[in-house]
CSV table of C-alpha atoms in Angstrom, one decimal:
chain,number,residue,atom,x,y,z
A,1,GLY,CA,12.8,7.8,-2.6
A,2,GLU,CA,16.4,8.4,-1.8
A,3,SER,CA,18.9,6.3,-3.6
A,4,VAL,CA,20.6,3.6,-1.7
A,5,GLY,CA,23.4,3.4,-4.2
A,6,LEU,CA,25.3,6.6,-3.7
A,7,HIS,CA,29.1,6.1,-3.8
A,8,LEU,CA,28.7,2.4,-4.7
A,9,PRO,CA,30.4,0.6,-7.6
A,10,THR,CA,28.0,0.6,-10.5
A,11,LEU,CA,27.4,-2.0,-13.1
A,12,SER,CA,25.6,-0.8,-16.2
A,13,VAL,CA,24.1,-3.6,-18.3
A,14,GLN,CA,22.0,-3.7,-21.4
A,15,GLU,CA,18.6,-5.2,-21.0
A,16,GLY,CA,18.7,-8.8,-22.0
A,17,ASP,CA,22.4,-9.3,-21.2
A,18,ASN,CA,23.7,-11.3,-18.3
A,19,SER,CA,25.0,-9.5,-15.2
A,20,ILE,CA,27.7,-10.7,-12.8
A,21,ILE,CA,28.0,-9.1,-9.4
A,22,ASN,CA,31.0,-10.0,-7.2
A,23,CYS,CA,31.5,-9.9,-3.4
A,24,ALA,CA,34.4,-10.6,-1.2
A,25,TYR,CA,33.5,-11.9,2.3
A,26,SER,CA,35.5,-11.6,5.4
A,27,ASN,CA,34.9,-14.6,7.7
A,28,SER,CA,36.3,-18.0,6.5
A,29,ALA,CA,34.1,-19.6,9.2
A,30,SER,CA,30.8,-18.4,7.8
A,31,ASP,CA,28.3,-21.1,7.2
A,32,TYR,CA,25.7,-19.5,5.0
A,33,PHE,CA,25.6,-16.8,2.4
A,34,ILE,CA,22.8,-14.7,1.0
A,35,TRP,CA,22.3,-12.2,-1.8
A,36,TYR,CA,19.9,-9.4,-1.2
A,37,LYS,CA,18.4,-6.9,-3.6
A,38,GLN,CA,17.5,-3.4,-2.3
A,39,GLU,CA,15.4,-1.0,-4.3
A,40,SER,CA,15.2,2.7,-3.5
A,41,GLY,CA,13.1,3.3,-0.4
A,42,LYS,CA,12.8,-0.4,0.5
A,43,GLY,CA,14.4,-2.9,2.7
A,44,PRO,CA,16.6,-5.7,1.4
A,45,GLN,CA,14.8,-8.5,-0.4
A,46,PHE,CA,16.0,-12.1,-0.4
A,47,ILE,CA,17.2,-13.3,-3.8
A,48,ILE,CA,19.1,-16.6,-3.2
A,49,ASP,CA,21.2,-18.3,-0.6
A,50,ILE,CA,24.0,-20.9,-0.5
A,51,ARG,CA,25.5,-23.0,2.3
A,52,SER,CA,29.2,-23.2,2.8
A,53,ASN,CA,29.3,-26.9,1.8
A,54,MET,CA,28.1,-26.0,-1.8
A,55,ASP,CA,29.9,-24.1,-4.6
A,56,LYS,CA,26.9,-23.4,-6.8
A,57,ARG,CA,23.2,-22.9,-6.5
A,58,GLN,CA,20.7,-21.9,-9.2
A,59,GLY,CA,17.4,-20.2,-8.9
A,60,GLN,CA,15.0,-18.6,-11.4
A,61,ARG,CA,17.3,-16.5,-13.6
A,62,VAL,CA,19.9,-16.3,-10.8
A,63,THR,CA,23.0,-18.4,-10.0
A,64,VAL,CA,25.2,-18.0,-7.0
A,65,LEU,CA,28.8,-19.2,-7.0
A,66,LEU,CA,30.9,-19.7,-3.9
A,67,ASN,CA,34.7,-19.9,-3.9
A,68,LYS,CA,35.8,-20.5,-0.3
A,69,THR,CA,39.5,-20.7,-1.3
A,70,VAL,CA,39.5,-17.0,-2.1
A,71,LYS,CA,36.4,-16.0,0.0
A,72,HIS,CA,34.6,-14.9,-3.0
A,73,LEU,CA,30.9,-14.9,-3.8
A,74,SER,CA,29.2,-14.0,-7.1
A,75,LEU,CA,25.7,-13.5,-8.3
A,76,GLN,CA,24.8,-14.1,-12.0
A,77,ILE,CA,21.6,-12.7,-13.3
A,78,ALA,CA,20.5,-14.1,-16.7
A,79,ALA,CA,18.6,-11.9,-19.3
A,80,THR,CA,18.7,-8.8,-17.1
A,81,GLN,CA,15.4,-6.9,-17.0
A,82,PRO,CA,14.7,-3.2,-16.1
A,83,GLY,CA,13.2,-4.5,-12.8
A,84,ASP,CA,16.6,-5.8,-11.8
A,85,SER,CA,17.9,-2.3,-11.4
A,86,ALA,CA,18.8,-2.0,-7.7
A,87,VAL,CA,21.6,-2.3,-5.2
A,88,TYR,CA,22.8,-5.8,-4.5
A,89,PHE,CA,24.4,-6.9,-1.2
A,90,CYS,CA,25.9,-10.1,-0.2
A,91,ALA,CA,25.7,-11.2,3.4
A,92,GLU,CA,27.2,-14.0,5.5
A,93,ILE,CA,26.2,-15.8,8.7
A,94,HIS,CA,28.1,-17.8,11.1
A,95,TYR,CA,25.8,-20.3,12.8
A,96,GLY,CA,27.5,-19.6,16.1
A,97,ASN,CA,26.3,-16.0,16.3
A,98,ASN,CA,23.3,-16.0,13.9
A,99,ARG,CA,23.8,-12.4,12.7
A,100,LEU,CA,23.9,-11.1,9.2
A,101,ALA,CA,27.1,-9.3,8.2
A,102,PHE,CA,26.7,-7.4,4.9
A,103,GLY,CA,29.3,-6.7,2.3
A,104,LYS,CA,29.7,-3.6,0.2
A,105,GLY,CA,26.8,-3.1,-2.2
A,106,ASN,CA,26.9,-3.0,-5.9
A,107,GLN,CA,24.5,-0.9,-7.9
A,108,VAL,CA,23.1,-2.4,-11.1
A,109,VAL,CA,21.6,-0.1,-13.7
A,110,VAL,CA,19.8,-1.8,-16.6
A,111,ILE,CA,19.7,0.2,-19.8
A,112,PRO,CA,16.5,-0.4,-21.8
B,1,ASP,CA,0.3,-12.8,5.4
B,2,ALA,CA,1.9,-9.5,6.4
B,3,GLY,CA,5.7,-9.4,6.3
B,4,VAL,CA,7.7,-7.2,8.7
B,5,THR,CA,6.0,-3.9,9.5
B,6,GLN,CA,8.0,-0.9,10.7
B,7,SER,CA,6.7,2.5,11.9
B,8,PRO,CA,7.0,5.3,11.4
B,9,THR,CA,8.3,5.3,7.8
B,10,HIS,CA,10.0,8.7,8.1
B,11,LEU,CA,11.0,10.8,11.1
B,12,ILE,CA,12.8,14.1,11.7
B,13,LYS,CA,14.3,14.8,15.1
B,14,THR,CA,16.6,17.4,16.6
B,15,ARG,CA,20.0,16.7,18.1
B,16,GLY,CA,19.8,15.6,21.7
B,17,GLN,CA,16.3,14.3,21.4
B,18,GLN,CA,15.2,10.7,21.9
B,19,VAL,CA,13.4,8.5,19.4
B,20,THR,CA,11.5,5.2,19.4
B,21,LEU,CA,11.1,3.0,16.3
B,22,ARG,CA,8.8,0.1,16.2
B,23,CYS,CA,8.8,-3.3,14.4
B,24,SER,CA,6.2,-6.1,14.1
B,25,PRO,CA,7.8,-9.3,12.8
B,26,LYS,CA,6.6,-11.6,10.2
B,27,SER,CA,4.0,-14.1,11.4
B,28,GLY,CA,5.7,-17.2,12.8
B,29,HIS,CA,9.0,-15.4,13.5
B,30,ASP,CA,10.3,-15.1,17.0
B,31,THR,CA,13.6,-13.2,16.6
B,32,VAL,CA,14.0,-9.6,15.7
B,33,SER,CA,17.3,-7.9,14.6
B,34,TRP,CA,17.9,-4.2,14.1
B,35,TYR,CA,20.2,-2.7,11.5
B,36,GLN,CA,21.4,0.8,10.7
B,37,GLN,CA,22.0,1.7,7.1
B,38,ALA,CA,23.8,4.9,6.3
B,39,LEU,CA,23.4,6.3,2.8
B,40,GLY,CA,25.5,4.4,0.4
B,41,GLN,CA,26.5,1.7,2.9
B,42,GLY,CA,25.5,-1.8,3.7
B,43,PRO,CA,23.3,-2.4,6.8
B,44,GLN,CA,25.2,-2.6,10.1
B,45,PHE,CA,24.0,-4.9,12.9
B,46,ILE,CA,22.8,-3.1,16.0
B,47,PHE,CA,21.4,-5.9,18.2
B,48,GLN,CA,19.1,-8.9,18.2
B,49,TYR,CA,16.2,-9.9,20.5
B,50,TYR,CA,14.9,-13.3,21.3
B,51,GLU,CA,12.6,-14.3,24.1
B,52,GLU,CA,12.4,-10.6,25.2
B,53,GLU,CA,16.1,-10.4,25.8
B,54,GLU,CA,19.0,-8.9,23.9
B,55,ARG,CA,20.9,-11.9,22.6
B,56,GLN,CA,23.6,-10.2,20.7
B,57,ARG,CA,24.9,-6.7,20.2
B,58,GLY,CA,27.0,-5.0,17.5
B,59,ASN,CA,29.4,-2.2,17.9
B,60,PHE,CA,26.9,0.5,18.9
B,61,PRO,CA,27.0,2.7,22.0
B,62,ASP,CA,24.6,2.3,25.0
B,63,ARG,CA,22.5,5.2,23.6
B,64,PHE,CA,21.0,2.5,21.4
B,65,SER,CA,18.7,0.2,23.4
B,66,GLY,CA,15.8,-2.0,22.6
B,67,HIS,CA,13.0,-4.1,23.8
B,68,GLN,CA,11.0,-7.1,22.7
B,69,PHE,CA,7.4,-7.7,23.8
B,70,PRO,CA,5.7,-11.0,24.5
B,71,ASN,CA,4.0,-10.9,21.0
B,72,TYR,CA,7.6,-10.7,19.5
B,73,SER,CA,7.3,-7.1,18.4
B,74,SER,CA,10.2,-4.9,19.1
B,75,GLU,CA,11.3,-1.3,19.7
B,76,LEU,CA,14.5,0.4,19.1
B,77,ASN,CA,15.3,3.5,21.2
B,78,VAL,CA,18.0,6.0,20.6
B,79,ASN,CA,18.9,8.6,23.2
B,80,ALA,CA,20.8,11.9,22.9
B,81,LEU,CA,20.5,11.8,19.1
B,82,LEU,CA,23.5,12.9,17.0
B,83,LEU,CA,23.6,14.1,13.4
B,84,GLY,CA,25.5,10.9,12.6
B,85,ASP,CA,22.5,8.8,13.7
B,86,SER,CA,20.7,9.9,10.5
B,87,ALA,CA,20.1,6.7,8.6
B,88,LEU,CA,17.6,4.1,7.5
B,89,TYR,CA,16.8,1.8,10.4
B,90,LEU,CA,15.9,-1.7,9.3
B,91,CYS,CA,14.2,-4.4,11.3
B,92,ALA,CA,14.6,-8.1,10.2
B,93,SER,CA,12.7,-11.0,11.7
B,94,SER,CA,13.6,-14.6,11.6
B,95,SER,CA,12.8,-17.9,13.2
B,96,THR,CA,15.1,-20.0,15.4
B,97,GLU,CA,14.1,-23.0,13.3
B,98,HIS,CA,15.8,-21.7,10.1
B,99,TYR,CA,18.1,-18.9,8.9
B,100,GLY,CA,15.8,-17.0,6.6
B,101,TYR,CA,15.6,-13.3,7.4
B,102,THR,CA,12.7,-11.0,6.3
B,103,PHE,CA,13.3,-7.3,6.3
B,104,GLY,CA,10.9,-4.4,6.7
B,105,SER,CA,11.0,-1.3,4.6
B,106,GLY,CA,12.7,0.6,7.3
B,107,THR,CA,12.4,3.9,9.1
B,108,ARG,CA,14.2,6.9,7.6
B,109,LEU,CA,15.5,8.9,10.6
B,110,THR,CA,16.8,12.4,9.9
B,111,VAL,CA,18.5,14.3,12.8
B,112,VAL,CA,18.9,18.0,12.3
């Protein structure tokens, strides 16, 4: 299928290494943040989320860090695998309007 | 349990024509949101439907309209198609009880 990742910042990472993807969000009043993974030809797939009253949350091989002072969100992927190759988007929600606002995507390419 | 289903998967239309895209939400979800994703960009919010009414709208012209049916399925209509309407159109469903969004695989619309 067509690539989602044209013109996007690209992170190339060796298989087995850790990946860190960064995102700057826009609304200081956002209540909830989500990381999505999008593979070519598919819709965004939920990875992990975090509420604004937290600064860290861990899942399986993934960790999300939230720094509200500088409106920065990061996704850490441990032991990156070839199946992690995709475009990653952060998204934010304000409970008052209940709509997802997506940030700029980052393409991750895992080198076997 | 089926997730979000969108149809058709691909579509080619001529400038000036009209198009209707369809979405069936995930079982148990009552809210449907539509997004437009241009190549290399993050999804942009078009509008959201709940209880068969448009609840919120993004910055899209009136050429974009929608509908939600009693079974929660939804349609997105675009009139007077422009070349710039070429994009991946994503449907996301959610429940008013929590903020998890599930995306479909999208409809790839090409306007020639």
